[in-house]
XYZ file of C-alpha atoms in Angstrom:
116
model
C -37.230 33.569 -51.092
C -39.316 31.065 -49.664
C -42.208 31.386 -47.067
C -41.812 34.751 -46.660
C -39.463 35.373 -44.101
C -36.432 37.991 -44.471
C -33.622 37.311 -44.992
C -31.918 37.965 -41.240
C -34.518 35.199 -40.934
C -32.415 32.795 -42.890
C -28.713 34.700 -41.678
C -30.101 33.503 -38.017
C -31.492 29.798 -38.786
C -28.274 29.090 -40.750
C -25.822 30.280 -38.183
C -27.976 28.231 -35.359
C -27.690 25.069 -37.277
C -27.453 23.419 -33.697
C -24.603 22.018 -31.871
C -21.841 20.104 -33.249
C -20.217 16.897 -31.685
C -16.974 18.668 -30.689
C -18.781 21.294 -28.886
C -21.193 18.398 -26.765
C -17.914 16.321 -25.981
C -15.902 19.458 -24.998
C -16.456 19.819 -21.577
C -16.461 16.069 -21.050
C -13.205 15.648 -22.207
C -12.019 19.085 -19.952
C -13.061 17.277 -16.865
C -11.200 13.973 -17.449
C -8.131 15.963 -18.581
C -8.637 17.976 -14.810
C -9.264 14.339 -13.335
C -5.613 13.270 -14.761
C -4.231 15.840 -13.398
C -5.390 16.348 -10.074
C -5.992 13.062 -8.832
C -4.236 10.345 -10.325
C -1.156 12.097 -11.307
C -0.081 12.389 -8.585
C -1.639 9.469 -6.239
C 0.919 7.405 -9.252
C 3.814 9.649 -8.219
C 2.947 9.159 -4.413
C 2.633 4.928 -5.065
C 6.096 4.461 -6.715
C 7.539 7.042 -4.009
C 6.646 4.469 -1.944
C 7.491 1.533 -3.772
C 11.267 3.053 -4.049
C 10.999 3.591 -0.538
C 10.183 0.123 0.811
C 12.480 -1.808 -2.099
C 15.208 0.733 -0.619
C 14.996 -0.824 3.226
C 17.978 -1.257 4.797
C 19.328 -2.463 8.430
C 19.178 -0.967 11.138
C 16.613 1.779 8.908
C 13.858 3.255 12.121
C 9.803 2.408 10.355
C 6.644 2.606 11.089
C 3.959 -0.495 9.950
C 0.328 0.363 9.051
C -0.181 -1.142 12.242
C 1.529 1.505 13.743
C 3.934 -0.920 15.296
C 7.644 1.212 15.568
C 10.494 -0.987 14.829
C 14.337 -0.918 13.517
C 15.041 -3.059 10.711
C 17.373 -5.991 11.231
C 17.209 -8.661 8.457
C 15.511 -6.579 4.575
C 17.146 -9.412 2.058
C 16.151 -8.099 -1.517
C 14.528 -11.008 -3.316
C 12.474 -11.562 -0.246
C 8.484 -9.692 0.434
C 9.702 -9.896 4.644
C 11.820 -8.305 6.697
C 12.835 -8.334 10.115
C 12.286 -6.061 12.823
C 13.269 -5.652 16.601
C 10.877 -3.880 18.414
C 12.015 -4.253 21.727
C 15.366 -5.001 22.724
C 14.119 -9.278 22.837
C 11.723 -8.946 20.214
C 11.957 -9.972 16.899
C 8.604 -9.515 14.091
C 8.422 -10.178 10.555
C 6.562 -8.099 8.803
C 5.691 -7.831 5.145
C 7.619 -5.236 3.152
C 4.592 -3.677 1.741
C 3.018 -3.058 5.068
C 6.234 -0.022 6.233
C 4.487 2.579 4.925
C 7.254 5.727 6.323
C 11.020 5.561 7.671
C 12.012 8.040 10.332
C 14.417 9.719 9.691
C 17.319 8.733 13.374
C 17.033 13.591 13.822
C 13.199 14.058 14.220
C 11.406 12.148 16.414
C 8.492 10.179 14.940
C 5.602 13.007 15.054
C 7.248 15.300 13.673
C 8.071 12.836 10.954
C 5.775 13.568 7.374
C 3.117 10.516 6.185
C 4.650 9.558 2.672
């Protein structure tokens, strides 16, 4: 044994060679996985649900726009990004399909509807 160190010191030094790259990267990888599972994946699901709802708009659907306008769909061609809403008896407006936030069901008032 060189340098006169006891055998236990050599065993301790051999066991503690220092951290390897796997033990250093593991916390970063775990944070990335948690970020994906808790933030990215639910947001993608929410976006796909909204896109599906906007694509399936049809005549006589009661909708709410991003500006807070309540209306009834009068014309919603599938090939067009615009739809026509009736907001009053003689008032119709054209809005972008992407500005529709939710479709309200006929049996529930607007304040009881769940946000999408």
